[in-house]
XYZ file of C-alpha atoms in Angstrom:
131
model
C -10.193 3.955 8.817
C -8.697 0.633 9.331
C -8.129 -2.720 6.994
C -6.349 -5.646 6.831
C -3.977 -5.535 3.426
C -2.742 -9.394 2.397
C -0.201 -8.944 -0.269
C 0.125 -12.431 -1.529
C 3.784 -13.764 -2.354
C 5.426 -12.091 -5.297
C 2.788 -9.263 -5.255
C 2.861 -5.712 -4.055
C 1.614 -2.025 -4.074
C 3.045 0.207 -6.364
C 4.870 3.507 -5.400
C 2.148 6.035 -4.966
C 1.414 9.068 -2.444
C -1.567 10.599 -0.577
C -1.863 14.110 -0.638
C -4.141 14.563 2.308
C -3.564 11.561 4.188
C -1.551 10.326 6.811
C -1.080 5.957 7.089
C 0.036 3.746 9.562
C 1.000 0.047 9.169
C 1.658 -3.015 11.788
C 3.018 -5.896 9.936
C 0.937 -8.908 11.547
C 2.672 -11.750 9.188
C 5.362 -12.195 6.924
C 7.722 -9.842 5.644
C 8.607 -7.672 2.641
C 9.683 -4.477 1.824
C 8.459 -0.826 1.844
C 9.846 2.050 -0.310
C 9.811 5.409 1.299
C 10.681 8.121 -0.994
C 12.932 5.753 -3.262
C 14.716 4.103 -0.357
C 13.756 0.742 0.329
C 13.653 -1.019 3.723
C 12.800 -4.405 5.066
C 9.661 -4.968 7.200
C 8.950 -8.069 9.256
C 6.003 -9.520 11.265
C 5.822 -6.932 14.550
C 7.144 -3.931 12.681
C 5.242 -0.775 12.362
C 5.394 1.845 9.696
C 4.136 5.524 9.517
C 4.120 7.163 6.142
C 3.058 10.975 6.358
C 0.779 12.545 4.056
C 2.836 13.541 0.475
C 5.423 10.661 0.790
C 6.014 8.333 -1.965
C 5.698 4.907 -0.702
C 5.089 1.229 -1.967
C 5.096 -2.425 -0.726
C 6.477 -5.655 -2.219
C 6.394 -9.149 -0.900
C 8.948 -11.130 -2.953
C 9.365 -14.060 -0.625
C 6.156 -14.599 0.927
C 2.784 -13.295 2.001
C 2.988 -9.951 3.898
C -0.132 -9.238 6.135
C -0.650 -5.733 7.358
C -3.173 -3.885 9.430
C -3.442 -0.380 7.783
C -4.759 2.614 9.379
C -5.459 5.955 7.208
C -6.394 9.260 8.629
C -8.607 10.671 7.409
C -10.944 8.072 6.135
C -12.116 8.292 2.539
C -10.630 5.736 0.380
C -12.716 2.881 1.132
C -14.923 3.222 -1.987
C -11.835 2.846 -3.857
C -10.901 -0.615 -1.889
C -14.272 -2.113 -2.368
C -14.147 -1.410 -5.891
C -10.984 -3.064 -6.483
C -10.663 -5.819 -3.778
C -11.038 -9.418 -4.375
C -13.094 -11.275 -1.882
C -11.517 -14.564 -0.094
C -12.376 -17.220 -2.507
C -12.589 -15.293 -5.683
C -9.729 -15.181 -8.028
C -7.493 -12.444 -7.512
C -8.739 -8.978 -9.600
C -5.858 -7.672 -11.708
C -5.652 -4.067 -10.998
C -4.014 -2.242 -13.822
C -2.742 1.225 -13.941
C -5.906 2.845 -15.715
C -8.252 0.700 -13.693
C -6.530 2.213 -10.608
C -6.651 5.703 -11.986
C -10.217 5.309 -13.156
C -11.087 3.980 -9.552
C -9.720 6.705 -7.824
C -10.697 9.421 -10.116
C -14.684 8.253 -9.639
C -14.097 9.320 -5.681
C -12.754 12.785 -6.872
C -9.102 11.836 -5.522
C -5.963 13.245 -7.707
C -4.278 10.667 -9.601
C -1.364 12.582 -10.355
C 0.521 10.387 -7.489
C 0.793 7.020 -9.090
C 4.264 5.720 -9.920
C 5.212 1.968 -11.035
C 7.641 0.288 -8.142
C 10.899 -0.231 -9.465
C 11.081 -3.974 -10.667
C 14.031 -4.682 -8.628
C 12.534 -3.321 -5.126
C 13.683 -4.840 -1.624
C 12.534 -2.691 1.041
C 12.172 -1.449 4.715
C 11.549 1.881 6.360
C 13.428 4.499 8.393
C 9.946 5.034 10.242
C 10.054 1.140 10.875
C 10.017 0.392 14.349
C 10.166 -3.212 16.090
C 6.706 -3.510 18.193
């Protein structure tokens, strides 16, 4: 399963983990930070990030938009993203912790892995390689 993930300036993805899925990201545009197991690393255009299953991770884009090509194996979370996304031109949906938990639970996924991204996050990954 592959997606384009756009993180507007000042936004992010809370720290979480997937117990049964690996993820890979390629930074298409911008720069930001990625947290892997509580270690923050910078990421920028042309970089790649691999996140093995059961690894705590999150993203932030404090200074500019961050655009990621995102690949998840095996597939299965597409329903969550269809339910929670904002289409181009629509106002951005507020994705609260309770809404995220409910959406993930609706798909039969484990919700014990959600944590809040530290407010002071600045990030890049040890698994980050320049492309």
